[in-house]
Backbone as JSON Lines, residues from 0, in Angstrom:
{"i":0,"aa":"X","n":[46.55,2.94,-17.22],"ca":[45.63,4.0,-16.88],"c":[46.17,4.8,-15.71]}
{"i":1,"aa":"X","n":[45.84,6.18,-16.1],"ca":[46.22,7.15,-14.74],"c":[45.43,7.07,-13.83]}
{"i":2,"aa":"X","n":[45.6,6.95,-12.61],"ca":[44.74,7.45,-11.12],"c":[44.31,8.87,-11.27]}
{"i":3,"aa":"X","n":[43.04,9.08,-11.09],"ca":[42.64,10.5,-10.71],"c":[42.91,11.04,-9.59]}
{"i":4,"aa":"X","n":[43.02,12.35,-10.33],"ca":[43.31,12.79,-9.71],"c":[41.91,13.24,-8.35]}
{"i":5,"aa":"X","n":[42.86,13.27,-6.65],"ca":[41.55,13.63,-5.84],"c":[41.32,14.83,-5.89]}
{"i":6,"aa":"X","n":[41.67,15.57,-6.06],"ca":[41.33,17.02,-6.28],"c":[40.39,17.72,-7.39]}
{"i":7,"aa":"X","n":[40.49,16.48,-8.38],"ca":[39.37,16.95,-9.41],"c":[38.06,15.8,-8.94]}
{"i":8,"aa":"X","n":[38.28,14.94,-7.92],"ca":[37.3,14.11,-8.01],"c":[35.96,14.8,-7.2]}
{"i":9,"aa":"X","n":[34.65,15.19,-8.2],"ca":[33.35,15.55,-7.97],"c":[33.11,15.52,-6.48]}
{"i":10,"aa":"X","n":[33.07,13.53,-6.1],"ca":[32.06,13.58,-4.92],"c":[33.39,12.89,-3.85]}
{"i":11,"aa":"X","n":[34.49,13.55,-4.2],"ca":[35.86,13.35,-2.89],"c":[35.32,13.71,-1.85]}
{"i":12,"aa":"X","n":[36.22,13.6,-0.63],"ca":[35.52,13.62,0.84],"c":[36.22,15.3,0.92]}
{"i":13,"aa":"X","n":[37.22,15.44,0.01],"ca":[37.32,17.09,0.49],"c":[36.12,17.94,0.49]}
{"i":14,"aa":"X","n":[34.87,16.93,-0.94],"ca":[33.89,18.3,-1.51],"c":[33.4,18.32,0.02]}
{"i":15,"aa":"X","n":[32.69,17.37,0.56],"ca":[31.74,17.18,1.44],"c":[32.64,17.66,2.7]}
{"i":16,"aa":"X","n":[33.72,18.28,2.97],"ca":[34.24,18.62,3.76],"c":[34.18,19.97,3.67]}
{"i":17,"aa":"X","n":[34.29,20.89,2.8],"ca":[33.58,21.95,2.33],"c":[32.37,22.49,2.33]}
{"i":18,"aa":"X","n":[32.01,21.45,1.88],"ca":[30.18,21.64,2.0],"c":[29.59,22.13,3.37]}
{"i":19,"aa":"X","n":[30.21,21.25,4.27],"ca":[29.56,21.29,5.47],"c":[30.61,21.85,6.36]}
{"i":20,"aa":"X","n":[31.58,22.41,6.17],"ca":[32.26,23.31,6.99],"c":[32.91,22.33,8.37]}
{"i":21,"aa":"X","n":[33.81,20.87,7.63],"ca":[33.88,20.43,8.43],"c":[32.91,19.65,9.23]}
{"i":22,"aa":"X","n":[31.4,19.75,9.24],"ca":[30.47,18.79,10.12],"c":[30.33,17.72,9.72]}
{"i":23,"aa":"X","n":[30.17,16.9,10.12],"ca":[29.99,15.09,9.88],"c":[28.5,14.96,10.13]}
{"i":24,"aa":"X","n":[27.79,16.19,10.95],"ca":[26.16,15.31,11.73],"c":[25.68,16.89,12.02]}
{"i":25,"aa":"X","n":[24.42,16.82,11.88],"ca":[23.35,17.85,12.05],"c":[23.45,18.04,13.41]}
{"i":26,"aa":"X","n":[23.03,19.47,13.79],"ca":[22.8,19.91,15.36],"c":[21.71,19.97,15.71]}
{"i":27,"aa":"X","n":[20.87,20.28,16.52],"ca":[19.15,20.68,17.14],"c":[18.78,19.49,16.69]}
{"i":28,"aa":"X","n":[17.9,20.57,16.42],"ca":[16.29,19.74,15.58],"c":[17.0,19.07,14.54]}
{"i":29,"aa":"X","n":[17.78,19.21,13.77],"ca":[17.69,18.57,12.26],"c":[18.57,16.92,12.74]}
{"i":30,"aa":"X","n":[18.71,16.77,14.31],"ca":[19.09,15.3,14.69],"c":[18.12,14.29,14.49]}
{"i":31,"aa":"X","n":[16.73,14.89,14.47],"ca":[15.93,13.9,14.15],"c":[15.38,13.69,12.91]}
{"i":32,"aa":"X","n":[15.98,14.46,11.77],"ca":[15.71,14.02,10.21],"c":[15.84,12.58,9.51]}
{"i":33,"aa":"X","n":[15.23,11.88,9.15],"ca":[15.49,10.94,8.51],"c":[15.14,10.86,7.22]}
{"i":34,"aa":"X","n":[15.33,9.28,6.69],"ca":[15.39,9.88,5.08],"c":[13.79,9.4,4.92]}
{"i":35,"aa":"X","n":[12.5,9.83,5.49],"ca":[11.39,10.17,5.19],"c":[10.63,11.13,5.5]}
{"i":36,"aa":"X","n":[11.55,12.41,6.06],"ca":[11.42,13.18,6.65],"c":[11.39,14.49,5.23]}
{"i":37,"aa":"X","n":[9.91,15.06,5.38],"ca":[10.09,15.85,4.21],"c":[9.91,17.46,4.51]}
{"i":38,"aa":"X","n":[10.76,17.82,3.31],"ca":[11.76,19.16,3.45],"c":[10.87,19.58,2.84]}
{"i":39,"aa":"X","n":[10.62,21.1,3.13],"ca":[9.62,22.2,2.06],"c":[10.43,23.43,2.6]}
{"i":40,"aa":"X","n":[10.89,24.38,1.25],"ca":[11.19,25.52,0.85],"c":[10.16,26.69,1.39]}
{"i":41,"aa":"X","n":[11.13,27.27,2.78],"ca":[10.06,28.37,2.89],"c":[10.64,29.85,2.12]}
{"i":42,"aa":"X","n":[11.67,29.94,1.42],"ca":[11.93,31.1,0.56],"c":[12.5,30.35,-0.66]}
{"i":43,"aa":"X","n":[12.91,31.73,-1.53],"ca":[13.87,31.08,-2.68],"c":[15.22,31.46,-2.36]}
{"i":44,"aa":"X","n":[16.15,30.48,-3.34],"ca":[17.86,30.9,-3.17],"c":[17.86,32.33,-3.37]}
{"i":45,"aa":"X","n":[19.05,32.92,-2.67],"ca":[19.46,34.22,-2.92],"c":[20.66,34.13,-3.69]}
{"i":46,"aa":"X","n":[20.94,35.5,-4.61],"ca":[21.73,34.97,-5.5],"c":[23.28,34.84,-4.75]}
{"i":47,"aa":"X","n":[24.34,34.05,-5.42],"ca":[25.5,34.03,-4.96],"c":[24.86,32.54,-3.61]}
{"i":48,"aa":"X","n":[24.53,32.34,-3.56],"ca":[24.08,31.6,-2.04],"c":[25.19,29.76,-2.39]}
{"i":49,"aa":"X","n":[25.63,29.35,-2.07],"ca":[25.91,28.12,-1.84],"c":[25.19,27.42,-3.03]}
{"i":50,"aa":"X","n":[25.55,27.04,-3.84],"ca":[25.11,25.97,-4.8],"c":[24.21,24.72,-4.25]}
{"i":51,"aa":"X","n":[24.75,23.69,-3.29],"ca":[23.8,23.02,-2.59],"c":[22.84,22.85,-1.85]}
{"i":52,"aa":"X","n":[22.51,24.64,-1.66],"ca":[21.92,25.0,-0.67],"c":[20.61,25.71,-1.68]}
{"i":53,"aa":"X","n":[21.23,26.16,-2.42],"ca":[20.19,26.77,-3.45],"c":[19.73,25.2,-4.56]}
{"i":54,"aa":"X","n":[20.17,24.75,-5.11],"ca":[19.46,23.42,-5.08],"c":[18.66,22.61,-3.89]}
{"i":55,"aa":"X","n":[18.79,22.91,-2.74],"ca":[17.56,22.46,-1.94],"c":[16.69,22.9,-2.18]}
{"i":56,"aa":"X","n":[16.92,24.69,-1.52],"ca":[15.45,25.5,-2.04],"c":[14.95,25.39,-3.36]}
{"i":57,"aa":"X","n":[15.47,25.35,-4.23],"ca":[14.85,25.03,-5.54],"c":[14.12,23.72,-5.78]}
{"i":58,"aa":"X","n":[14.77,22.79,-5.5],"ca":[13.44,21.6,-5.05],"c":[12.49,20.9,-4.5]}
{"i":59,"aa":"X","n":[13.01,21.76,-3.01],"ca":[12.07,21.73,-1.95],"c":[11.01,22.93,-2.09]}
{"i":60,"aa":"X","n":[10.45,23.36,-3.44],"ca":[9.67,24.42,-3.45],"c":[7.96,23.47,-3.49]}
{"i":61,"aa":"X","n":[8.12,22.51,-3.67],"ca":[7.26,21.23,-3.3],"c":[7.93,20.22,-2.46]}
{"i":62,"aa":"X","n":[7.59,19.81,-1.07],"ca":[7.52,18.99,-0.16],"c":[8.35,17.98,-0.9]}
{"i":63,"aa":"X","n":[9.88,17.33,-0.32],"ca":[10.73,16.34,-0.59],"c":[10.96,15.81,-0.38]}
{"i":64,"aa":"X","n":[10.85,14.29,0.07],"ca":[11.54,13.75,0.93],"c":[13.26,14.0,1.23]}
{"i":65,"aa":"X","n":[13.91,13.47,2.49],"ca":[15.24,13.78,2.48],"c":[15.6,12.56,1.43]}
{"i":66,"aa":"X","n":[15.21,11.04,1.38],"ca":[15.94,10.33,0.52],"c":[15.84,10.75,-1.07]}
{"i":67,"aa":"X","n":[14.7,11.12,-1.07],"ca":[14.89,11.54,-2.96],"c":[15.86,12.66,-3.13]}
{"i":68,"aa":"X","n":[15.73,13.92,-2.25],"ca":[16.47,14.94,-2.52],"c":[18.2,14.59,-2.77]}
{"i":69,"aa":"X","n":[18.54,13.8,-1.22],"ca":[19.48,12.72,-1.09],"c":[20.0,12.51,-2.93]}
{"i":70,"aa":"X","n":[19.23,11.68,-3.22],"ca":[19.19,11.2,-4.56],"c":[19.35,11.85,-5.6]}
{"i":71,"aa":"X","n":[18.87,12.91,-5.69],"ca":[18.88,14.07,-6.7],"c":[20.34,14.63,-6.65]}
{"i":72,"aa":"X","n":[20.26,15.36,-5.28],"ca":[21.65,16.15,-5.64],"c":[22.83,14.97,-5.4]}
{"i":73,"aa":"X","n":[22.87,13.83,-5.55],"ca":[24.03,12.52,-4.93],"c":[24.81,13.11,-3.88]}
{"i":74,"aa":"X","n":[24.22,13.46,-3.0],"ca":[24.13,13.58,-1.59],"c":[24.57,12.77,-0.7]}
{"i":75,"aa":"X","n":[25.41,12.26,0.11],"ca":[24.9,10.96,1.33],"c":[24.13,11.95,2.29]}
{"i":76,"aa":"X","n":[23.24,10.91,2.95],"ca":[22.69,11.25,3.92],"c":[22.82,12.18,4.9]}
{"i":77,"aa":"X","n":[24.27,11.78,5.75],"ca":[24.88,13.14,6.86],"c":[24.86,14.14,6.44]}
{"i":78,"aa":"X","n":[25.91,14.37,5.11],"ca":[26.08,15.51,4.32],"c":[24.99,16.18,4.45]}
{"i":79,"aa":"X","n":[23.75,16.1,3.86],"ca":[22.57,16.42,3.32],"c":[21.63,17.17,4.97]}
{"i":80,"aa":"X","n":[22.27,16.32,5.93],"ca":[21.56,16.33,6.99],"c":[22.25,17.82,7.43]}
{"i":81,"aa":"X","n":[23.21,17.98,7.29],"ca":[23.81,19.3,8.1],"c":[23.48,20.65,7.43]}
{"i":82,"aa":"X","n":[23.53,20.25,5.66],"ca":[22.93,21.24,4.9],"c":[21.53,21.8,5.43]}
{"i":83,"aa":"X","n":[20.84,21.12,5.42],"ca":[19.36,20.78,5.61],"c":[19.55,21.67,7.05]}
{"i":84,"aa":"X","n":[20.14,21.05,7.56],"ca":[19.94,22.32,9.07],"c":[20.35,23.43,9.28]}
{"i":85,"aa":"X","n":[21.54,23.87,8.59],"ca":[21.6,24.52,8.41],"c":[20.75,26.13,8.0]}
{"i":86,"aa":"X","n":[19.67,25.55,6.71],"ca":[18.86,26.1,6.07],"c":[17.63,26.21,7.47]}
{"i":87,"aa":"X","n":[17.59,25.02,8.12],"ca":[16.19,24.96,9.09],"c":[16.61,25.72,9.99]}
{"i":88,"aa":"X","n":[17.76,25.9,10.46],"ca":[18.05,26.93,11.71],"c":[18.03,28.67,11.03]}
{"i":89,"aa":"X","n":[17.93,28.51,9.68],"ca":[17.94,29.95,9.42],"c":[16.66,30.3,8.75]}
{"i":90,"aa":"X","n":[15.65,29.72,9.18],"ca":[14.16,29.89,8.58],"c":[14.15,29.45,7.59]}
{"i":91,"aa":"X","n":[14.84,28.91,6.3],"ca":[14.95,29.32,4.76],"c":[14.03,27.59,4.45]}
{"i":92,"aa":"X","n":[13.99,26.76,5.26],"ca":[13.03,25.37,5.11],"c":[12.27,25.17,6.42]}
{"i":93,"aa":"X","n":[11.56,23.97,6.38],"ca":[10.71,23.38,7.21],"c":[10.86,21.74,6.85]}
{"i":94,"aa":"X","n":[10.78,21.24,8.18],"ca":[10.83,19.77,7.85],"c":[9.67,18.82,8.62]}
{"i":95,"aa":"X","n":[9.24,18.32,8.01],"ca":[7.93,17.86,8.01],"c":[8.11,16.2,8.6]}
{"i":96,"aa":"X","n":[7.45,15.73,9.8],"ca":[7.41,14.12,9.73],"c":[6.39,13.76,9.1]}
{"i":97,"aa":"X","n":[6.65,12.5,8.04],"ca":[5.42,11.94,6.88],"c":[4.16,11.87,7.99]}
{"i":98,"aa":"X","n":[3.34,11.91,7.62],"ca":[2.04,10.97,8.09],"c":[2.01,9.51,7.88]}
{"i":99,"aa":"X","n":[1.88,9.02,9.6],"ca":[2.29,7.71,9.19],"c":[1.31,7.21,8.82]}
{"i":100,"aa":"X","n":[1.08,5.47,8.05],"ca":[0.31,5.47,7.49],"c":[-1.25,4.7,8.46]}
{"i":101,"aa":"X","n":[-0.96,4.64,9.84],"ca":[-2.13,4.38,10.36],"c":[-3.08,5.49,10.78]}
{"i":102,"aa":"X","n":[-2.04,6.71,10.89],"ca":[-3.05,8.13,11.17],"c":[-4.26,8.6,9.81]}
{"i":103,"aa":"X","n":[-4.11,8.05,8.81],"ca":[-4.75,8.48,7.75],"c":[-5.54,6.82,7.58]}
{"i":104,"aa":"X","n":[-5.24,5.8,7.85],"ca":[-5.46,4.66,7.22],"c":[-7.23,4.58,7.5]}
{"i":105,"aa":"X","n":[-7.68,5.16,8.66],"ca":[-9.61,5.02,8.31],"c":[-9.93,6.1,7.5]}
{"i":106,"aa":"X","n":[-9.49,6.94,7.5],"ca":[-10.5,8.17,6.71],"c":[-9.81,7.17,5.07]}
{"i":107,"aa":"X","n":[-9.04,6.74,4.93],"ca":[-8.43,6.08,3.12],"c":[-9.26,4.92,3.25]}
{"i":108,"aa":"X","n":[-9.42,3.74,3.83],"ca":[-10.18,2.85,4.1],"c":[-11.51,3.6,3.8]}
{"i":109,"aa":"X","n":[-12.0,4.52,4.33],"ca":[-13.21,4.61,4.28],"c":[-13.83,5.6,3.07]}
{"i":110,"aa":"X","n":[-12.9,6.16,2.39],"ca":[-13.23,6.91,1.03],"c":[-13.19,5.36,0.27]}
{"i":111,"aa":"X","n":[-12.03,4.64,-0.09],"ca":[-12.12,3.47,-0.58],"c":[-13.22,2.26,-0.62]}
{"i":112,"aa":"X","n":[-14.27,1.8,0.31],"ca":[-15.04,1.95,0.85],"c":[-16.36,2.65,-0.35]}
{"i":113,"aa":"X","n":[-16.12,3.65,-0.09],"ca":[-16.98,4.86,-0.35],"c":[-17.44,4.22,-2.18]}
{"i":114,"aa":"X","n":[-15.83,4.57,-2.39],"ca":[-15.81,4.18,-4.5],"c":[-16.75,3.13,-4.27]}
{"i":115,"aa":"X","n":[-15.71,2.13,-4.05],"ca":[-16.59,0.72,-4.49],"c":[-17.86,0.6,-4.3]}
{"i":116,"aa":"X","n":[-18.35,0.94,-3.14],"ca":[-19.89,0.84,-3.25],"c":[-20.49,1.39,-4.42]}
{"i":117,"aa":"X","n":[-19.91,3.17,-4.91],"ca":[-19.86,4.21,-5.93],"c":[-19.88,2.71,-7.58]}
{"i":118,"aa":"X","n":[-19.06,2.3,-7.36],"ca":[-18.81,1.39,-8.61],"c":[-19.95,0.02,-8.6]}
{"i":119,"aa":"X","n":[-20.28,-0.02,-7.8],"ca":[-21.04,-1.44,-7.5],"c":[-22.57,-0.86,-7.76]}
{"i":120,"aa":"X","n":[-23.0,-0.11,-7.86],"ca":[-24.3,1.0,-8.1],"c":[-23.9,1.34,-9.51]}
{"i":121,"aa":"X","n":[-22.77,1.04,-10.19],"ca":[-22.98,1.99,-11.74],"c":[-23.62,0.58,-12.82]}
């Protein structure tokens, strides 16, 4: 069997060297992204725009996490992270920290709560 070639290989470290213009790690704000940190599309791709970049906006047109998106486009993480800021330093996203789950956990407790009694009366 032949060795592939690296130059045709998809996810080589040249692509991701390209991608990100040389960066290894996000600047500003997008240092504190993690992979539950969710991305939302505040415009659409423009045409001609970066392929990976216009696949964000296109999926982040509903709230994403970074690990699924991660996942979607087979992304690693850094990569994804510099893209991602990229887009956030130029208005084109927003990045959201989840709600953790004790800030919501009485008002859910207490709709939950709510049913069952709702079910225990039918």
């Amino acid at each position: 069997m032949s060795e592939p070639s690296r130059t045709t290989d998809p996810f080589g470290l040249e692509r991701f060297y390209v991608l990100t213009g040389g960066r290894s790690s996000p600047e500003g704000i997008a240092t504190t992204l993690d992979v539950a940190t969710l991305v939302v599309a505040n415009s659409a791709p423009d045409a001609g725009m970066q392929h990976e970049l216009d696949a964000i906006l296109r999926l982040c047109r509903n709230p994403l996490s970074v690990a699924e998106l991660g996942a979607r486009l087979r992304l690693p993480f850094n990569i994804l992270a510099v893209l991602v800021a990229d887009l956030l330093k130029a208005g084109r996203v927003e990045a959201r920290d989840p709600i953790p789950a004790s800030v919501g956990q009485g008002a859910y407790q207490a709709l939950l709560e709510e049913v069952l009694r709702g079910l225990q009366r039918i």
